[in-house]
Backbone as a printed PyTorch tensor [residue, N CA C, xyz], in Angstrom:
tensor([[[ 89.0540, -36.2740,  -9.1880],
         [ 88.5900, -34.8370,  -9.8470],
         [ 87.9820, -34.8670, -11.0890]],

        [[ 88.3880, -35.5960, -12.0700],
         [ 87.6380, -35.6290, -13.2550],
         [ 86.4860, -36.3840, -13.1010]],

        [[ 86.6040, -37.2860, -12.4300],
         [ 85.1250, -38.0490, -12.2060],
         [ 84.1820, -37.1290, -11.5890]],

        [[ 84.4230, -36.3220, -10.6630],
         [ 83.5260, -35.3420,  -9.9950],
         [ 82.9800, -34.4510, -11.0100]],

        [[ 83.9290, -33.7810, -11.9090],
         [ 83.6330, -32.8240, -13.0460],
         [ 82.5520, -33.4570, -13.8590]],

        [[ 82.8850, -34.7260, -14.0880],
         [ 82.0650, -35.6920, -15.1330],
         [ 80.4160, -35.8020, -14.5580]],

        [[ 80.4520, -36.0530, -13.2530],
         [ 79.1880, -36.1930, -12.7720],
         [ 78.3550, -34.9280, -12.7610]],

        [[ 79.0540, -33.7210, -12.4770],
         [ 78.4840, -32.4480, -12.2970],
         [ 78.0550, -32.1220, -13.9630]],

        [[ 78.9790, -32.5700, -14.7590],
         [ 78.3580, -31.9980, -16.0640],
         [ 77.2820, -32.7610, -16.8240]],

        [[ 76.9050, -33.9860, -16.2410],
         [ 76.1590, -34.7180, -16.9420],
         [ 74.7950, -35.0720, -15.9450]],

        [[ 74.7430, -34.2930, -15.0500],
         [ 73.5330, -34.4710, -14.1010],
         [ 72.3950, -33.4910, -14.1570]],

        [[ 71.5660, -33.9720, -14.8680],
         [ 70.3480, -32.9660, -15.4190],
         [ 69.5070, -32.7020, -14.3770]],

        [[ 69.3310, -33.7140, -13.5830],
         [ 68.3950, -33.6970, -12.5080],
         [ 68.5600, -32.6890, -11.4760]],

        [[ 69.8540, -32.7620, -11.2600],
         [ 70.4880, -31.9400, -10.1660],
         [ 70.4950, -30.4770, -10.8510]],

        [[ 70.7200, -30.4200, -11.9120],
         [ 70.8230, -28.9840, -12.6730],
         [ 69.5920, -28.2960, -12.8290]],

        [[ 68.3650, -29.0760, -13.0560],
         [ 67.0690, -28.7170, -13.0610],
         [ 66.6540, -28.2560, -11.5260]],

        [[ 67.0970, -28.9470, -10.6400],
         [ 66.7280, -28.5240,  -9.3170],
         [ 67.2490, -27.2350,  -8.9330]],

        [[ 68.7100, -27.1960,  -9.4780],
         [ 69.4130, -25.9580,  -9.0700],
         [ 68.8340, -24.7320,  -9.8400]],

        [[ 68.3880, -24.9040, -10.9600],
         [ 67.6010, -23.8400, -11.7240],
         [ 66.5510, -23.4700, -11.1030]],

        [[ 65.6930, -24.2180, -10.5410],
         [ 64.4520, -24.0060,  -9.8320],
         [ 64.8490, -23.1060,  -8.3890]],

        [[ 65.8080, -23.7290,  -7.6710],
         [ 66.0100, -23.1020,  -6.6190],
         [ 66.6340, -21.5460,  -6.6850]],

        [[ 67.4670, -21.3070,  -7.6320],
         [ 68.1080, -20.2400,  -8.1550],
         [ 66.9770, -19.0400,  -8.4680]],

        [[ 65.7870, -19.5110,  -8.8340],
         [ 64.4270, -18.5200,  -8.8190],
         [ 63.8830, -18.1230,  -7.5990]],

        [[ 64.1810, -19.0410,  -6.6240],
         [ 63.6140, -18.5330,  -5.1580],
         [ 64.7430, -18.3640,  -4.0870]],

        [[ 65.6740, -18.6220,  -4.2980],
         [ 66.6100, -18.6680,  -3.2440],
         [ 68.1300, -18.3350,  -3.7920]],

        [[ 69.1450, -17.8950,  -3.0580],
         [ 70.5010, -17.6760,  -3.4310],
         [ 71.1870, -19.0540,  -3.6520]],

        [[ 72.0030, -19.3280,  -4.5790],
         [ 72.8570, -20.3400,  -4.6200],
         [ 74.0070, -20.2710,  -3.9870]],

        [[ 74.6430, -21.4390,  -3.4610],
         [ 75.8780, -21.2100,  -2.9370],
         [ 77.0120, -21.1020,  -4.0930]],

        [[ 78.1750, -20.7440,  -3.7660],
         [ 79.2610, -20.6410,  -4.6960],
         [ 79.4600, -21.8330,  -5.4380]],

        [[ 79.5140, -23.1360,  -4.7680],
         [ 79.6260, -24.4760,  -5.3240],
         [ 78.3610, -24.7240,  -6.2630]],

        [[ 77.3480, -24.5110,  -5.8130],
         [ 75.9800, -24.7080,  -6.5100],
         [ 76.0220, -24.1070,  -7.9560]],

        [[ 76.4700, -22.6160,  -7.9060],
         [ 76.4620, -21.8890,  -8.9510],
         [ 77.6640, -22.5710,  -9.9450]],

        [[ 78.6200, -22.8560,  -9.4800],
         [ 79.9650, -23.3700, -10.3720],
         [ 79.1720, -24.6390, -11.0290]],

        [[ 78.8020, -25.5580, -10.2560],
         [ 78.0670, -26.8830, -10.6980],
         [ 77.0050, -26.4610, -11.7870]],

        [[ 76.1830, -25.6310, -11.6540],
         [ 75.1070, -25.1760, -12.5650],
         [ 75.8750, -24.7090, -13.7750]],

        [[ 76.6870, -23.8030, -13.6590],
         [ 77.4690, -23.4000, -14.8660],
         [ 78.2290, -24.4420, -15.7470]],

        [[ 78.8430, -24.9640, -14.9730],
         [ 79.5220, -26.3090, -15.5370],
         [ 78.8750, -27.1130, -16.5350]],

        [[ 77.3680, -27.3470, -15.9130],
         [ 76.4710, -28.1640, -16.6210],
         [ 75.8700, -27.7750, -17.5400]],

        [[ 75.4630, -26.2970, -17.4390],
         [ 74.8220, -25.5430, -18.6460],
         [ 75.7650, -25.6570, -19.8880]],

        [[ 77.1890, -25.3830, -19.5340],
         [ 78.0720, -25.2070, -20.7230],
         [ 77.7640, -26.3510, -21.6890]],

        [[ 77.7070, -27.5160, -21.2150],
         [ 77.5660, -28.6630, -22.2350],
         [ 76.1490, -29.4210, -22.3810]],

        [[ 75.2110, -28.8390, -21.7200],
         [ 73.8770, -29.1100, -21.9330],
         [ 72.7230, -28.1850, -22.4990]],

        [[ 72.4370, -28.5300, -23.7860],
         [ 71.4500, -27.5150, -24.3040],
         [ 70.1100, -27.6130, -23.7400]],

        [[ 69.7780, -28.8740, -23.2650],
         [ 68.3980, -28.8870, -22.9350],
         [ 68.2790, -28.2480, -21.9120]],

        [[ 69.2790, -28.4300, -20.5770],
         [ 69.0400, -27.8500, -19.4900],
         [ 68.9770, -26.1550, -19.6100]],

        [[ 69.9510, -25.5560, -20.5420],
         [ 69.8360, -24.2620, -20.8640],
         [ 68.4840, -23.8520, -21.2900]],

        [[ 67.7650, -24.6880, -22.1900],
         [ 66.0950, -24.3520, -22.8390],
         [ 65.4030, -24.5130, -21.5070]],

        [[ 65.5020, -25.5510, -20.5860],
         [ 64.7010, -25.4330, -19.5010],
         [ 64.7790, -24.4740, -18.6020]],

        [[ 65.9940, -23.5720, -18.4830],
         [ 66.1390, -22.3760, -17.6960],
         [ 65.3430, -21.5670, -18.2340]],

        [[ 65.5000, -21.5480, -19.3540],
         [ 64.8260, -20.0310, -20.1460],
         [ 63.2490, -20.4520, -20.0200]],

        [[ 62.7790, -21.5400, -20.2120],
         [ 61.3420, -21.9790, -20.0700],
         [ 61.1370, -21.5040, -18.6890]],

        [[ 61.7850, -21.9370, -17.8650],
         [ 61.3480, -22.0450, -16.4540],
         [ 61.1500, -20.4260, -15.9100]],

        [[ 62.1220, -19.8180, -16.5470],
         [ 62.2990, -18.3450, -16.1510],
         [ 60.7050, -17.5060, -16.5790]],

        [[ 60.4140, -18.1290, -17.6800],
         [ 59.3390, -17.5680, -18.3280],
         [ 58.1050, -18.1560, -17.6420]],

        [[ 58.0700, -19.1210, -17.2490],
         [ 57.0210, -19.8190, -16.5710],
         [ 56.7060, -18.8480, -15.2370]],

        [[ 57.8860, -19.0260, -14.3580],
         [ 57.7330, -18.1970, -13.2850],
         [ 57.1820, -16.7520, -13.2080]],

        [[ 57.6380, -16.2110, -14.1850],
         [ 57.2400, -14.7280, -14.5050],
         [ 55.5680, -14.7700, -14.5740]],

        [[ 55.2300, -15.5320, -15.3440],
         [ 53.8790, -15.5580, -15.7460],
         [ 52.9070, -15.9490, -14.6260]],

        [[ 53.4060, -16.9200, -13.8090],
         [ 52.8480, -17.3110, -12.5970],
         [ 52.8800, -16.1700, -11.6820]],

        [[ 53.7890, -15.5520, -11.5830],
         [ 53.9720, -14.2630, -10.5450],
         [ 52.9040, -13.3070, -10.7850]],

        [[ 52.9870, -13.0690, -12.2880],
         [ 52.0490, -11.8250, -12.7700],
         [ 50.6550, -12.2810, -12.4030]],

        [[ 50.3610, -13.5950, -12.5270],
         [ 48.7680, -14.2630, -12.4640],
         [ 48.3980, -14.2380, -11.1180]],

        [[ 49.1770, -14.3490, -10.2430],
         [ 48.6740, -14.2990,  -8.7170],
         [ 49.1420, -13.1390,  -7.9800]],

        [[ 50.2730, -12.3520,  -8.3790],
         [ 50.6240, -11.1670,  -7.5230],
         [ 50.0320,  -9.7350,  -8.2570]],

        [[ 49.6170,  -9.7180,  -9.6290],
         [ 49.4240,  -8.5640, -10.0390],
         [ 47.8930,  -8.9080, -10.8690]],

        [[ 46.8130,  -8.9030, -10.2340],
         [ 45.6060,  -9.2980, -10.6530],
         [ 45.0700,  -8.1450, -11.4200]],

        [[ 45.4730,  -6.9230, -11.2950],
         [ 44.9010,  -5.6890, -12.1430],
         [ 45.2760,  -6.0380, -13.6180]],

        [[ 46.6680,  -6.7660, -14.0570],
         [ 46.9030,  -7.1760, -15.3300],
         [ 46.2060,  -8.1520, -15.6590]],

        [[ 45.9170,  -9.1640, -15.1640],
         [ 45.2480, -10.3060, -15.6800],
         [ 43.7980, -10.4980, -15.3190]],

        [[ 43.3410,  -9.5200, -14.2610],
         [ 41.9100,  -9.6290, -14.1090],
         [ 41.6630, -10.5890, -12.9630]],

        [[ 42.6510, -11.1720, -12.4630],
         [ 42.5230, -12.2140, -11.3640],
         [ 42.2410, -13.6320, -11.6390]],

        [[ 42.6170, -14.4400, -10.7560],
         [ 42.1830, -15.8030, -11.1440],
         [ 41.0560, -16.2370, -10.3530]],

        [[ 40.0330, -16.7850, -10.8750],
         [ 38.7460, -16.9750, -10.4670],
         [ 38.1590, -18.2760, -11.0840]],

        [[ 37.7190, -19.3030, -10.2900],
         [ 37.5540, -20.6210, -10.5150],
         [ 35.9660, -20.7660, -10.1950]],

        [[ 35.2880, -21.3090, -11.1520],
         [ 33.6720, -21.5350, -10.9560],
         [ 33.5870, -22.2340,  -9.8210]],

        [[ 32.4960, -22.0780,  -9.0460],
         [ 32.3600, -23.0540,  -7.7150],
         [ 32.1050, -24.4630,  -8.1080]],

        [[ 31.1770, -24.7000,  -9.1500],
         [ 31.0660, -25.8720,  -9.6780],
         [ 32.2870, -26.7760,  -9.8920]],

        [[ 33.1930, -26.1210, -10.6070],
         [ 34.4800, -26.5250, -11.0680],
         [ 35.2290, -26.8440,  -9.7340]],

        [[ 35.2920, -26.1440,  -8.8740],
         [ 36.1750, -26.2910,  -7.5880],
         [ 35.8080, -27.6620,  -6.9600]],

        [[ 34.3140, -27.6820,  -6.7970],
         [ 33.9400, -28.8740,  -6.1330],
         [ 34.2870, -30.1250,  -6.8290]],

        [[ 34.2350, -30.0400,  -8.3070],
         [ 34.3140, -31.3010,  -8.9130],
         [ 35.8670, -31.5060,  -8.5490]],

        [[ 36.8220, -30.5880,  -8.6410],
         [ 38.2240, -30.8940,  -8.7300],
         [ 38.4630, -31.3940,  -7.2680]],

        [[ 37.7390, -30.7720,  -6.3770],
         [ 37.8830, -31.4730,  -5.0420],
         [ 37.5300, -33.0460,  -4.5860]],

        [[ 36.2250, -33.2090,  -5.2540],
         [ 35.8540, -34.4880,  -5.0790],
         [ 36.8090, -35.4560,  -6.2000]],

        [[ 37.5440, -35.1350,  -7.0350],
         [ 38.4340, -35.7380,  -7.7850],
         [ 39.8330, -35.9840,  -7.0260]],

        [[ 40.1500, -35.2380,  -6.1970],
         [ 41.1980, -35.2010,  -5.3420],
         [ 40.8720, -36.0470,  -4.2440]],

        [[ 39.9060, -36.0750,  -3.6920],
         [ 39.4340, -36.5620,  -2.3910],
         [ 39.4700, -38.5090,  -2.9850]],

        [[ 38.8630, -38.5050,  -4.2840],
         [ 38.8760, -39.9550,  -4.7400],
         [ 40.3910, -40.6370,  -5.1410]],

        [[ 41.0880, -39.8200,  -5.5800],
         [ 42.6320, -40.2030,  -5.8180],
         [ 43.2350, -40.5030,  -4.5770]],

        [[ 42.9730, -39.7420,  -3.6650],
         [ 43.7260, -39.7990,  -2.2540],
         [ 43.2340, -41.1240,  -1.4140]],

        [[ 41.7290, -41.3770,  -1.7270],
         [ 41.2840, -42.7670,  -1.1270],
         [ 41.9670, -43.8650,  -1.8900]],

        [[ 42.3840, -43.9520,  -3.2370],
         [ 42.8660, -44.8060,  -4.0540],
         [ 44.1800, -45.3400,  -3.6640]],

        [[ 45.0180, -44.1040,  -3.1340],
         [ 46.3870, -44.4650,  -2.7720],
         [ 46.2810, -44.8040,  -1.0730]]])
């Protein structure tokens, strides 16, 4: 039991995944407890959670409330260059 708690408490990768999942879906009771246990002792993940919430709110406003931001529009030339870069990267892999 102690080993399980230790793994939960110090697994930042899982904690960050749960933080992101929590913003788009409901966590199970077990996931909530695991995340809470981790956040108690990990200041970096607490900071990550705060930053993630802010970023997600900004992205939501950017794409779902265009009257606030004026909408997101990319120049056609920029889109073409970006598309070409993506194609080139995919060819290399």
